[in-house]
């Protein structure tokens, strides 16, 4: 058994090792020596269309995440909520998302990526209707939990679907469009929240899910899921449709089928099996990036941006909210363009440094305010820190964490491992958003210094553990991760 296991792991690393005619090893980074994948000569129109429709789920994600920031004062006033009740409402989204994250991998493996996105969209519609027509706190919380469950599923299935349909030279940009649309959704909610009532804003939240349900009729299923469930004819038809009718898909189809067959010879994986040595490196990276992103303050700063700016001295958080909303989209667009040019690791490192500086600046501003020093500068220091934080988050760890999560897990563990990573993301989101108001009551400066310490640790984590995945096929990345685990 040990011999066969060793042989199987060796076979799975073969795509990473190429030799020239003299038998010399060819570097993976030298694209001139890599065999050309002829399927790339096709038209990418269906790939673009499929991605554009799938990221309506990401747009919905952003709408749900940032809904509480511009509506906090109005909801508390209209429904007479205490601070504790509103904290439950804001954070219960993450509890629903944790449940959605845990079930997302199994559901998408069972019924397919397209059907899973439709289910998530339908649940979000139910949640928004409950929020929009509620007259009390119970239905408000139920609606918020439903939208949380829906986006918990979206947060797994959208980047996975995009990564599985995209060719390797476009995969980083396509997958990071997930984060772009999260930011677009959040920014639109920020801006519309300044002019619409909270009930009307909830009804606006229906639009992304309705668009996704309709759009799914026009996109093919993930070819990698189709081959995993044994639908060979549909697999080839889907891949051909994605790459273009004139594209030669034989090379790519053969590579996907070969790798999938090797994976299917391995035993079925449960959550506890992920902590075996062969998968541990992948799990640490996928879960670690999610936890560092969240415990660095993402959900807290996103959900309570208006309240933070008001605490700093702004008469209203609306001005800062509008500035944040307008600035996030261009930075995220730049990140999408750079993802396949600069690579994941450099963006993650720069981003982590930026989030450290942003949260440290906010903490320093509140420290100075507590000691009544340079009080006139405090509001602008906090606004600058919030903007630096959001820009840095959008540039790297906000988007690259989803990209890497969709890339590093082998197909046979993707459902279980992806669910664990998504659960970790939403657990962190719940913990940070729920404790934010209590931490601020304890120490406004100390809260943001804690977040900056987490970002500092994230810099070391990325530098030591996270590999570069740019310009590799999913099969090459996953074989490399298995190989590195078995030799660590």
CSV table of C-alpha atoms in Angstrom, one decimal:
chain,number,residue,atom,x,y,z
A,1,UNK,CA,0.0,0.0,0.0
A,2,UNK,CA,2.8,2.4,0.8
A,3,UNK,CA,4.4,1.6,-2.6
A,4,UNK,CA,1.3,2.3,-4.5
A,5,UNK,CA,0.6,5.5,-2.5
A,6,UNK,CA,4.1,6.7,-3.2
A,7,UNK,CA,3.8,5.9,-6.9
A,8,UNK,CA,0.4,7.7,-7.1
A,9,UNK,CA,1.8,10.8,-5.5
A,10,UNK,CA,4.8,10.7,-7.9
A,11,UNK,CA,2.5,10.5,-10.9
A,12,UNK,CA,0.5,13.5,-9.8
A,13,UNK,CA,3.7,15.6,-9.7
A,14,UNK,CA,4.7,14.8,-13.3
A,15,UNK,CA,3.0,17.8,-15.0
A,16,UNK,CA,5.3,20.1,-13.0
A,17,UNK,CA,8.5,18.6,-14.2
A,18,UNK,CA,9.4,19.1,-17.9
A,19,UNK,CA,12.6,18.1,-19.7
A,20,UNK,CA,14.2,19.3,-22.9
A,21,UNK,CA,15.7,16.9,-25.5
A,22,UNK,CA,19.0,16.6,-23.5
A,23,UNK,CA,17.1,15.6,-20.3
A,24,UNK,CA,17.6,18.9,-18.5
A,25,UNK,CA,15.0,20.2,-16.1
A,26,UNK,CA,13.0,23.2,-17.6
A,27,UNK,CA,11.9,25.9,-15.2
A,28,UNK,CA,8.2,26.3,-14.7
A,29,UNK,CA,8.6,30.1,-15.0
A,30,UNK,CA,10.0,29.9,-18.5
A,31,UNK,CA,6.9,30.1,-20.6
A,32,UNK,CA,8.8,29.7,-23.9
A,33,UNK,CA,9.5,26.0,-23.1
A,34,UNK,CA,6.0,25.1,-22.0
A,35,UNK,CA,3.9,23.1,-24.5
A,36,UNK,CA,1.2,25.4,-26.0
A,37,UNK,CA,-2.3,24.6,-25.0
A,38,UNK,CA,-4.1,24.9,-28.4
A,39,UNK,CA,-7.5,25.4,-26.7
A,40,UNK,CA,-6.4,29.0,-25.9
A,41,UNK,CA,-6.8,29.8,-29.6
A,42,UNK,CA,-10.6,29.8,-29.3
A,43,UNK,CA,-12.9,32.7,-28.7
A,44,UNK,CA,-13.2,33.6,-24.9
A,45,UNK,CA,-16.7,35.1,-25.4
A,46,UNK,CA,-18.5,32.4,-23.4
A,47,UNK,CA,-15.9,32.4,-20.7
A,48,UNK,CA,-16.4,36.2,-20.2
A,49,UNK,CA,-20.2,35.8,-20.3
A,50,UNK,CA,-20.2,33.0,-17.8
A,51,UNK,CA,-17.9,34.9,-15.4
A,52,UNK,CA,-20.0,38.1,-15.8
A,53,UNK,CA,-23.2,36.2,-14.8
A,54,UNK,CA,-21.6,34.2,-12.0
A,55,UNK,CA,-20.2,37.4,-10.3
A,56,UNK,CA,-23.8,38.6,-9.8
A,57,UNK,CA,-23.4,36.3,-6.8
A,58,UNK,CA,-20.4,38.3,-5.7
A,59,UNK,CA,-22.3,41.5,-6.2
A,60,UNK,CA,-25.0,40.1,-3.9
A,61,UNK,CA,-22.3,39.2,-1.4
A,62,UNK,CA,-21.1,42.9,-1.3
A,63,UNK,CA,-24.7,44.2,-0.9
A,64,UNK,CA,-25.4,41.9,2.1
A,65,UNK,CA,-22.0,42.6,3.8
A,66,UNK,CA,-22.3,46.3,3.7
A,67,UNK,CA,-26.0,46.8,4.2
A,68,UNK,CA,-25.7,47.5,7.9
A,69,UNK,CA,-23.2,50.4,7.5
A,70,UNK,CA,-25.5,53.1,6.0
A,71,UNK,CA,-28.6,51.8,7.7
A,72,UNK,CA,-27.6,51.5,11.4
A,73,UNK,CA,-29.1,54.7,12.7
A,74,UNK,CA,-32.4,54.4,10.8
A,75,UNK,CA,-33.0,50.8,11.6
A,76,UNK,CA,-32.3,51.3,15.3
A,77,UNK,CA,-34.6,54.3,15.4
A,78,UNK,CA,-37.5,52.8,13.4
A,79,UNK,CA,-37.5,49.4,15.2
A,80,UNK,CA,-36.4,50.8,18.5
A,81,UNK,CA,-33.4,48.4,18.7
A,82,UNK,CA,-30.8,48.5,21.5
A,83,UNK,CA,-27.1,48.4,20.6
A,84,UNK,CA,-27.0,44.8,21.6
A,85,UNK,CA,-29.9,43.9,19.4
A,86,UNK,CA,-28.4,45.7,16.4
A,87,UNK,CA,-25.1,44.0,17.0
A,88,UNK,CA,-26.9,40.7,16.8
A,89,UNK,CA,-28.6,41.8,13.6
A,90,UNK,CA,-25.3,42.9,12.0
A,91,UNK,CA,-23.3,39.7,13.1
A,92,UNK,CA,-26.0,37.1,12.5
A,93,UNK,CA,-25.2,37.4,8.8
A,94,UNK,CA,-21.9,35.6,9.5
A,95,UNK,CA,-23.7,32.8,11.4
A,96,UNK,CA,-25.8,32.1,8.4
A,97,UNK,CA,-22.8,32.3,6.2
A,98,UNK,CA,-20.9,29.8,8.4
A,99,UNK,CA,-23.7,27.3,7.9
A,100,UNK,CA,-23.8,28.1,4.2
A,101,UNK,CA,-20.0,27.7,4.0
A,102,UNK,CA,-20.0,24.3,5.7
A,103,UNK,CA,-22.7,23.0,3.3
A,104,UNK,CA,-21.6,24.7,0.1
A,105,UNK,CA,-18.9,22.2,-0.9
A,106,UNK,CA,-21.2,19.2,-0.5
A,107,UNK,CA,-24.1,20.9,-2.2
A,108,UNK,CA,-22.0,22.0,-5.2
A,109,UNK,CA,-20.4,18.6,-5.6
A,110,UNK,CA,-23.9,17.0,-5.4
A,111,UNK,CA,-26.0,19.1,-7.7
A,112,UNK,CA,-23.4,21.1,-9.7
A,113,UNK,CA,-22.0,24.6,-9.6
A,114,UNK,CA,-24.9,26.2,-11.6
A,115,UNK,CA,-27.7,24.7,-9.5
A,116,UNK,CA,-25.9,25.7,-6.3
A,117,UNK,CA,-25.7,29.3,-7.4
A,118,UNK,CA,-29.5,29.3,-8.2
A,119,UNK,CA,-30.3,27.8,-4.7
A,120,UNK,CA,-28.1,30.5,-3.0
A,121,UNK,CA,-29.8,33.3,-5.0
A,122,UNK,CA,-33.3,32.0,-4.1
A,123,UNK,CA,-32.4,32.0,-0.4
A,124,UNK,CA,-31.1,35.5,-0.6
A,125,UNK,CA,-34.4,36.7,-2.2
A,126,UNK,CA,-36.3,35.2,0.7
A,127,UNK,CA,-34.0,37.0,3.2
A,128,UNK,CA,-34.2,40.4,1.5
A,129,UNK,CA,-38.0,40.2,1.4
A,130,UNK,CA,-38.1,39.4,5.1
A,131,UNK,CA,-35.8,42.4,6.0
A,132,UNK,CA,-37.8,44.8,3.7
A,133,UNK,CA,-41.2,44.0,5.1
A,134,UNK,CA,-40.3,43.3,8.8
A,135,UNK,CA,-42.1,45.0,11.6
A,136,UNK,CA,-40.0,43.5,14.4
A,137,UNK,CA,-36.6,42.2,15.4
A,138,UNK,CA,-37.4,38.5,14.9
A,139,UNK,CA,-38.2,38.6,11.1
A,140,UNK,CA,-35.3,41.1,10.7
A,141,UNK,CA,-32.8,38.6,12.1
A,142,UNK,CA,-34.3,35.7,10.2
A,143,UNK,CA,-34.0,37.6,6.9
A,144,UNK,CA,-30.4,38.6,7.8
A,145,UNK,CA,-29.5,35.0,8.5
A,146,UNK,CA,-31.1,33.8,5.2
A,147,UNK,CA,-29.0,36.3,3.2
A,148,UNK,CA,-26.0,35.1,5.2
A,149,UNK,CA,-26.6,31.5,4.3
A,150,UNK,CA,-26.9,32.5,0.6
A,151,UNK,CA,-23.7,34.5,0.5
A,152,UNK,CA,-21.9,31.7,2.5
A,153,UNK,CA,-22.7,29.5,-0.5
A,154,UNK,CA,-21.8,32.2,-3.0
A,155,UNK,CA,-18.4,32.8,-1.3
A,156,UNK,CA,-17.4,29.2,-2.2
A,157,UNK,CA,-19.1,28.4,-5.4
A,158,UNK,CA,-18.6,31.6,-7.4
A,159,UNK,CA,-14.7,31.6,-7.3
A,160,UNK,CA,-14.6,27.8,-7.7
A,161,UNK,CA,-16.9,28.0,-10.7
A,162,UNK,CA,-14.9,30.8,-12.3
A,163,UNK,CA,-11.5,29.1,-11.6
A,164,UNK,CA,-12.8,25.8,-13.2
A,165,UNK,CA,-14.0,27.4,-16.4
A,166,UNK,CA,-11.1,29.9,-17.0
A,167,UNK,CA,-7.8,29.1,-18.9
A,168,UNK,CA,-4.7,29.4,-16.8
A,169,UNK,CA,-3.5,32.7,-18.4
A,170,UNK,CA,-6.8,34.4,-17.5
A,171,UNK,CA,-7.8,32.6,-14.3
A,172,UNK,CA,-6.3,35.1,-11.9
A,173,UNK,CA,-8.0,38.1,-13.4
A,174,UNK,CA,-11.3,36.2,-13.9
A,175,UNK,CA,-11.3,34.9,-10.3
A,176,UNK,CA,-10.4,38.2,-8.8
A,177,UNK,CA,-13.4,39.8,-10.5
A,178,UNK,CA,-15.2,38.0,-7.7
A,179,UNK,CA,-13.7,40.5,-5.3
A,180,UNK,CA,-14.2,43.4,-7.7
A,181,UNK,CA,-18.0,42.7,-7.8
A,182,UNK,CA,-18.1,42.3,-4.0
A,183,UNK,CA,-16.6,45.9,-3.8
A,184,UNK,CA,-19.0,47.2,-6.5
A,185,UNK,CA,-22.0,45.7,-4.6
A,186,UNK,CA,-20.7,47.2,-1.3
A,187,UNK,CA,-20.0,50.6,-2.9
A,188,UNK,CA,-23.4,50.8,-4.5
A,189,UNK,CA,-25.1,50.0,-1.2
A,190,UNK,CA,-22.9,52.6,0.6
A,191,UNK,CA,-24.0,55.2,-2.0
A,192,UNK,CA,-27.6,54.3,-2.3
A,193,UNK,CA,-27.9,54.1,1.5
A,194,UNK,CA,-27.4,57.8,1.6
A,195,UNK,CA,-30.6,58.5,-0.4
A,196,UNK,CA,-32.9,55.5,0.1
A,197,UNK,CA,-34.7,54.2,3.2
A,198,UNK,CA,-33.4,51.0,4.7
A,199,UNK,CA,-36.5,49.2,3.5
A,200,UNK,CA,-36.1,50.3,-0.1
A,201,UNK,CA,-32.4,49.4,0.1
A,202,UNK,CA,-33.4,45.9,1.1
A,203,UNK,CA,-35.6,45.6,-2.0
A,204,UNK,CA,-32.7,46.8,-4.2
A,205,UNK,CA,-30.8,43.8,-2.8
A,206,UNK,CA,-33.2,41.5,-4.7
A,207,UNK,CA,-31.8,42.6,-8.1
A,208,UNK,CA,-28.4,40.7,-8.1
A,209,UNK,CA,-30.1,37.4,-7.2
A,210,UNK,CA,-32.8,37.8,-9.9
A,211,UNK,CA,-30.1,38.6,-12.5
A,212,UNK,CA,-28.1,35.5,-11.6
A,213,UNK,CA,-31.1,33.1,-11.7
A,214,UNK,CA,-32.0,34.4,-15.2
A,215,UNK,CA,-28.4,34.5,-16.4
A,216,UNK,CA,-27.7,30.9,-15.4
A,217,UNK,CA,-29.8,29.7,-18.4
A,218,UNK,CA,-27.1,31.0,-20.7
A,219,UNK,CA,-23.9,29.6,-19.3
A,220,UNK,CA,-22.5,26.0,-19.4
A,221,UNK,CA,-21.8,23.9,-16.4
A,222,UNK,CA,-18.2,23.6,-15.0
A,223,UNK,CA,-16.4,21.0,-17.2
A,224,UNK,CA,-14.3,19.9,-14.2
A,225,UNK,CA,-17.5,19.1,-12.2
A,226,UNK,CA,-19.0,17.2,-15.2
A,227,UNK,CA,-15.9,15.0,-15.6
A,228,UNK,CA,-15.9,14.4,-11.8
A,229,UNK,CA,-19.4,13.0,-11.9
A,230,UNK,CA,-18.7,10.9,-15.0
A,231,UNK,CA,-20.7,13.0,-17.6
A,232,UNK,CA,-18.1,12.7,-20.4
A,233,UNK,CA,-20.2,13.9,-23.3
A,234,UNK,CA,-21.4,16.9,-21.4
A,235,UNK,CA,-17.9,17.6,-20.2
A,236,UNK,CA,-16.5,17.9,-23.7
A,237,UNK,CA,-19.5,19.9,-24.9
A,238,UNK,CA,-19.1,22.3,-22.0
A,239,UNK,CA,-15.3,22.7,-22.6
A,240,UNK,CA,-15.8,23.2,-26.3
A,241,UNK,CA,-18.4,25.8,-25.7
A,242,UNK,CA,-16.2,27.7,-23.3
A,243,UNK,CA,-13.1,27.7,-25.5
A,244,UNK,CA,-14.9,28.4,-28.7
A,245,UNK,CA,-16.3,26.1,-31.5
A,246,UNK,CA,-13.1,26.3,-33.5
A,247,UNK,CA,-10.7,25.6,-30.6
A,248,UNK,CA,-8.8,22.3,-30.3
A,249,UNK,CA,-9.6,21.2,-26.7
A,250,UNK,CA,-8.0,17.8,-27.0
A,251,UNK,CA,-4.9,18.7,-24.9
A,252,UNK,CA,-6.8,20.4,-22.1
A,253,UNK,CA,-9.5,17.7,-22.0
A,254,UNK,CA,-6.9,15.0,-21.8
A,255,UNK,CA,-5.1,16.7,-19.0
A,256,UNK,CA,-8.3,17.3,-17.0
A,257,UNK,CA,-9.5,13.7,-17.5
A,258,UNK,CA,-6.1,12.2,-16.6
A,259,UNK,CA,-5.8,14.2,-13.4
A,260,UNK,CA,-9.4,13.5,-12.3
A,261,UNK,CA,-9.0,9.8,-12.9
A,262,UNK,CA,-5.9,9.7,-10.6
A,263,UNK,CA,-7.8,11.7,-7.9
A,264,UNK,CA,-10.8,9.4,-8.1
A,265,UNK,CA,-8.6,6.4,-7.2
A,266,UNK,CA,-8.0,8.1,-3.9
A,267,UNK,CA,-10.4,7.5,-1.0
A,268,UNK,CA,-13.3,9.9,-0.2
A,269,UNK,CA,-12.3,12.8,2.1
A,270,UNK,CA,-14.0,13.9,5.3
A,271,UNK,CA,-13.3,17.1,7.2
A,272,UNK,CA,-10.9,15.3,9.6
A,273,UNK,CA,-9.0,13.8,6.8
A,274,UNK,CA,-7.9,17.2,5.7
A,275,UNK,CA,-5.4,17.3,8.5
A,276,UNK,CA,-3.4,14.5,7.0
A,277,UNK,CA,0.1,15.4,6.1
A,278,UNK,CA,-0.5,15.4,2.3
A,279,UNK,CA,-3.3,18.1,2.6
A,280,UNK,CA,-2.1,20.1,5.6
A,281,UNK,CA,-0.1,22.7,3.8
A,282,UNK,CA,-3.1,23.5,1.5
A,283,UNK,CA,-5.5,23.7,4.4
A,284,UNK,CA,-3.2,26.0,6.4
A,285,UNK,CA,-2.9,28.4,3.5
A,286,UNK,CA,-6.6,28.4,2.6
A,287,UNK,CA,-7.9,28.7,6.1
A,288,UNK,CA,-5.0,31.0,7.3
A,289,UNK,CA,-5.6,33.6,4.6
A,290,UNK,CA,-9.3,33.8,5.5
A,291,UNK,CA,-8.6,34.2,9.2
A,292,UNK,CA,-5.9,36.8,8.8
A,293,UNK,CA,-8.2,38.8,6.5
A,294,UNK,CA,-11.1,38.7,8.9
A,295,UNK,CA,-9.2,39.2,12.2
A,296,UNK,CA,-7.4,42.1,10.6
A,297,UNK,CA,-10.7,43.9,10.9
A,298,UNK,CA,-12.4,43.5,7.5
A,299,UNK,CA,-16.0,42.9,8.6
A,300,UNK,CA,-15.8,45.3,11.5
A,301,UNK,CA,-14.5,48.2,9.5
A,302,UNK,CA,-16.8,47.4,6.5
A,303,UNK,CA,-19.9,47.1,8.7
A,304,UNK,CA,-19.2,50.0,11.0
A,305,UNK,CA,-17.4,52.5,8.7
A,306,UNK,CA,-20.0,55.2,9.2
A,307,UNK,CA,-20.0,54.8,13.0
A,308,UNK,CA,-16.1,54.8,13.1
A,309,UNK,CA,-16.0,58.1,11.2
A,310,UNK,CA,-18.6,59.7,13.4
A,311,UNK,CA,-16.6,58.5,16.5
A,312,UNK,CA,-13.6,60.3,14.9
A,313,UNK,CA,-15.5,63.6,14.8
A,314,UNK,CA,-17.4,63.8,11.5
A,315,UNK,CA,-20.8,65.2,12.0
A,316,UNK,CA,-22.2,62.5,9.8
A,317,UNK,CA,-20.7,59.3,8.4
A,318,UNK,CA,-22.2,59.9,5.0
A,319,UNK,CA,-19.4,61.9,3.6
A,320,UNK,CA,-16.8,59.3,4.5
A,321,UNK,CA,-19.1,56.5,3.3
A,322,UNK,CA,-19.4,58.2,-0.1
A,323,UNK,CA,-15.6,58.6,-0.4
A,324,UNK,CA,-15.1,55.0,0.6
A,325,UNK,CA,-17.7,53.8,-1.9
A,326,UNK,CA,-16.2,55.8,-4.8
A,327,UNK,CA,-12.6,54.8,-4.1
A,328,UNK,CA,-12.9,51.0,-3.7
A,329,UNK,CA,-13.9,50.2,-7.2
A,330,UNK,CA,-10.9,51.7,-9.1
A,331,UNK,CA,-8.4,50.0,-6.7
A,332,UNK,CA,-10.1,46.6,-7.0
A,333,UNK,CA,-10.1,47.0,-10.8
A,334,UNK,CA,-6.3,47.6,-10.7
A,335,UNK,CA,-6.0,44.5,-8.6
A,336,UNK,CA,-7.9,42.4,-11.2
A,337,UNK,CA,-5.5,43.7,-13.9
A,338,UNK,CA,-2.4,43.0,-11.8
A,339,UNK,CA,-3.4,39.5,-10.6
A,340,UNK,CA,-2.0,37.7,-13.6
A,341,UNK,CA,0.8,40.2,-14.3
A,342,UNK,CA,2.4,40.5,-10.9
A,343,UNK,CA,1.3,37.3,-9.3
A,344,UNK,CA,-0.6,36.5,-6.0
A,345,UNK,CA,2.3,36.6,-3.5
A,346,UNK,CA,3.5,40.2,-4.3
A,347,UNK,CA,0.0,41.5,-4.1
A,348,UNK,CA,-0.7,39.7,-0.8
A,349,UNK,CA,2.5,41.1,0.7
A,350,UNK,CA,1.9,44.7,-0.4
A,351,UNK,CA,-1.8,44.4,0.7
A,352,UNK,CA,-0.9,43.1,4.2
A,353,UNK,CA,1.6,45.9,4.7
A,354,UNK,CA,-1.1,48.4,3.7
A,355,UNK,CA,-3.8,47.0,6.0
A,356,UNK,CA,-1.2,47.2,8.8
A,357,UNK,CA,-0.5,50.8,8.1
A,358,UNK,CA,-4.2,51.7,7.7
A,359,UNK,CA,-5.3,50.2,11.0
A,360,UNK,CA,-2.3,51.4,12.8
A,361,UNK,CA,-3.0,55.0,11.6
A,362,UNK,CA,-6.6,54.7,12.9
A,363,UNK,CA,-5.5,53.4,16.2
A,364,UNK,CA,-2.9,56.2,16.5
A,365,UNK,CA,-5.6,58.8,15.7
A,366,UNK,CA,-7.9,57.5,18.4
A,367,UNK,CA,-4.9,57.3,20.9
A,368,UNK,CA,-4.2,61.0,20.2
A,369,UNK,CA,-7.9,61.8,20.6
A,370,UNK,CA,-8.0,60.0,24.0
A,371,UNK,CA,-5.1,62.2,25.1
A,372,UNK,CA,-6.6,65.4,23.5
A,373,UNK,CA,-3.7,65.9,21.2
A,374,UNK,CA,-4.0,67.5,17.6
A,375,UNK,CA,-7.8,67.1,17.8
A,376,UNK,CA,-8.3,69.0,14.5
A,377,UNK,CA,-6.4,66.3,12.6
A,378,UNK,CA,-8.2,63.3,14.1
A,379,UNK,CA,-11.1,63.1,11.6
A,380,UNK,CA,-8.8,63.2,8.5
A,381,UNK,CA,-6.3,60.8,10.1
A,382,UNK,CA,-9.1,58.3,10.7
A,383,UNK,CA,-10.6,58.8,7.2
A,384,UNK,CA,-7.1,58.4,5.7
A,385,UNK,CA,-6.5,55.2,7.7
A,386,UNK,CA,-9.9,53.8,6.6
A,387,UNK,CA,-9.1,54.5,2.9
A,388,UNK,CA,-5.6,53.1,3.1
A,389,UNK,CA,-7.1,50.0,4.8
A,390,UNK,CA,-9.8,49.5,2.1
A,391,UNK,CA,-7.4,50.2,-0.8
A,392,UNK,CA,-4.9,47.7,0.5
A,393,UNK,CA,-7.6,45.1,1.2
A,394,UNK,CA,-8.9,45.4,-2.3
A,395,UNK,CA,-5.5,45.4,-3.9
A,396,UNK,CA,-4.5,42.0,-2.5
A,397,UNK,CA,-5.7,39.9,0.4
A,398,UNK,CA,-9.3,40.8,-0.2
A,399,UNK,CA,-9.2,39.3,-3.7
A,400,UNK,CA,-6.2,37.0,-3.8
A,401,UNK,CA,-7.4,35.0,-0.8
A,402,UNK,CA,-10.5,33.9,-2.9
A,403,UNK,CA,-8.3,33.2,-5.9
A,404,UNK,CA,-5.8,31.0,-4.0
A,405,UNK,CA,-8.7,29.2,-2.1
A,406,UNK,CA,-10.1,28.3,-5.5
A,407,UNK,CA,-6.8,27.1,-6.8
A,408,UNK,CA,-4.8,25.1,-4.2
A,409,UNK,CA,-7.2,22.3,-3.2
A,410,UNK,CA,-7.2,19.1,-5.2
A,411,UNK,CA,-10.5,18.2,-6.8
A,412,UNK,CA,-11.1,15.2,-4.5
A,413,UNK,CA,-10.9,17.4,-1.4
A,414,UNK,CA,-12.1,20.7,-2.9
A,415,UNK,CA,-15.6,20.3,-1.4
A,416,UNK,CA,-14.5,19.6,2.1
A,417,UNK,CA,-11.5,21.9,2.2
A,418,UNK,CA,-13.3,24.7,0.5
A,419,UNK,CA,-16.1,24.4,3.0
A,420,UNK,CA,-13.7,24.6,5.9
A,421,UNK,CA,-12.0,27.7,4.5
A,422,UNK,CA,-15.3,29.4,3.9
A,423,UNK,CA,-16.4,28.4,7.4
A,424,UNK,CA,-13.2,29.9,8.8
A,425,UNK,CA,-13.8,33.1,6.9
A,426,UNK,CA,-17.3,33.6,8.2
A,427,UNK,CA,-16.4,32.5,11.7
A,428,UNK,CA,-13.9,35.3,11.7
A,429,UNK,CA,-16.4,37.7,10.2
A,430,UNK,CA,-19.0,36.9,12.9
A,431,UNK,CA,-16.4,37.2,15.8
A,432,UNK,CA,-15.0,40.5,14.6
A,433,UNK,CA,-18.3,42.2,13.7
A,434,UNK,CA,-20.0,41.0,16.9
A,435,UNK,CA,-17.2,42.1,19.2
A,436,UNK,CA,-16.5,45.4,17.5
A,437,UNK,CA,-18.9,47.6,19.5
A,438,UNK,CA,-17.7,46.0,22.7
A,439,UNK,CA,-14.1,46.5,21.8
A,440,UNK,CA,-14.7,50.1,20.9
A,441,UNK,CA,-16.3,50.7,24.2
A,442,UNK,CA,-13.3,49.2,25.9
A,443,UNK,CA,-10.7,51.2,23.9
A,444,UNK,CA,-11.1,52.7,20.4
A,445,UNK,CA,-7.3,52.9,19.9
A,446,UNK,CA,-6.6,49.4,21.3
A,447,UNK,CA,-9.2,47.9,18.9
A,448,UNK,CA,-7.4,49.1,15.8
A,449,UNK,CA,-3.9,48.3,17.3
A,450,UNK,CA,-5.1,44.7,17.7
A,451,UNK,CA,-6.2,44.7,14.0
A,452,UNK,CA,-2.8,46.1,13.0
A,453,UNK,CA,-1.0,43.3,14.9
A,454,UNK,CA,-2.9,40.7,13.0
A,455,UNK,CA,-1.9,42.3,9.7
A,456,UNK,CA,1.7,42.3,10.8
A,457,UNK,CA,1.5,38.6,11.5
A,458,UNK,CA,-0.2,38.1,8.0
A,459,UNK,CA,3.0,39.6,6.4
A,460,UNK,CA,5.1,36.8,7.9
A,461,UNK,CA,2.5,34.1,7.0
A,462,UNK,CA,2.5,35.1,3.4
A,463,UNK,CA,6.2,35.4,3.1
A,464,UNK,CA,6.8,31.9,4.7
A,465,UNK,CA,4.0,29.7,3.5
A,466,UNK,CA,2.0,31.0,0.5
A,467,UNK,CA,3.3,29.8,-2.9
A,468,UNK,CA,2.9,31.6,-6.2
A,469,UNK,CA,0.2,30.1,-8.4
A,470,UNK,CA,0.4,32.4,-11.4
A,471,UNK,CA,0.7,30.8,-14.9
A,472,UNK,CA,0.0,27.3,-13.7
A,473,UNK,CA,-2.9,25.1,-14.5
A,474,UNK,CA,-5.1,24.0,-11.6
A,475,UNK,CA,-3.8,20.4,-12.1
A,476,UNK,CA,-0.1,21.7,-11.8
A,477,UNK,CA,-0.9,23.7,-8.7
A,478,UNK,CA,-2.7,20.9,-6.9
A,479,UNK,CA,0.0,18.3,-7.8
A,480,UNK,CA,2.6,20.7,-6.5
A,481,UNK,CA,0.8,21.1,-3.2
A,482,UNK,CA,0.5,17.4,-2.8
A,483,UNK,CA,4.1,16.9,-3.7
A,484,UNK,CA,5.3,19.6,-1.2
A,485,UNK,CA,3.1,18.2,1.6
A,486,UNK,CA,4.5,14.7,1.1
A,487,UNK,CA,8.1,16.0,1.2
A,488,UNK,CA,7.7,18.5,4.1
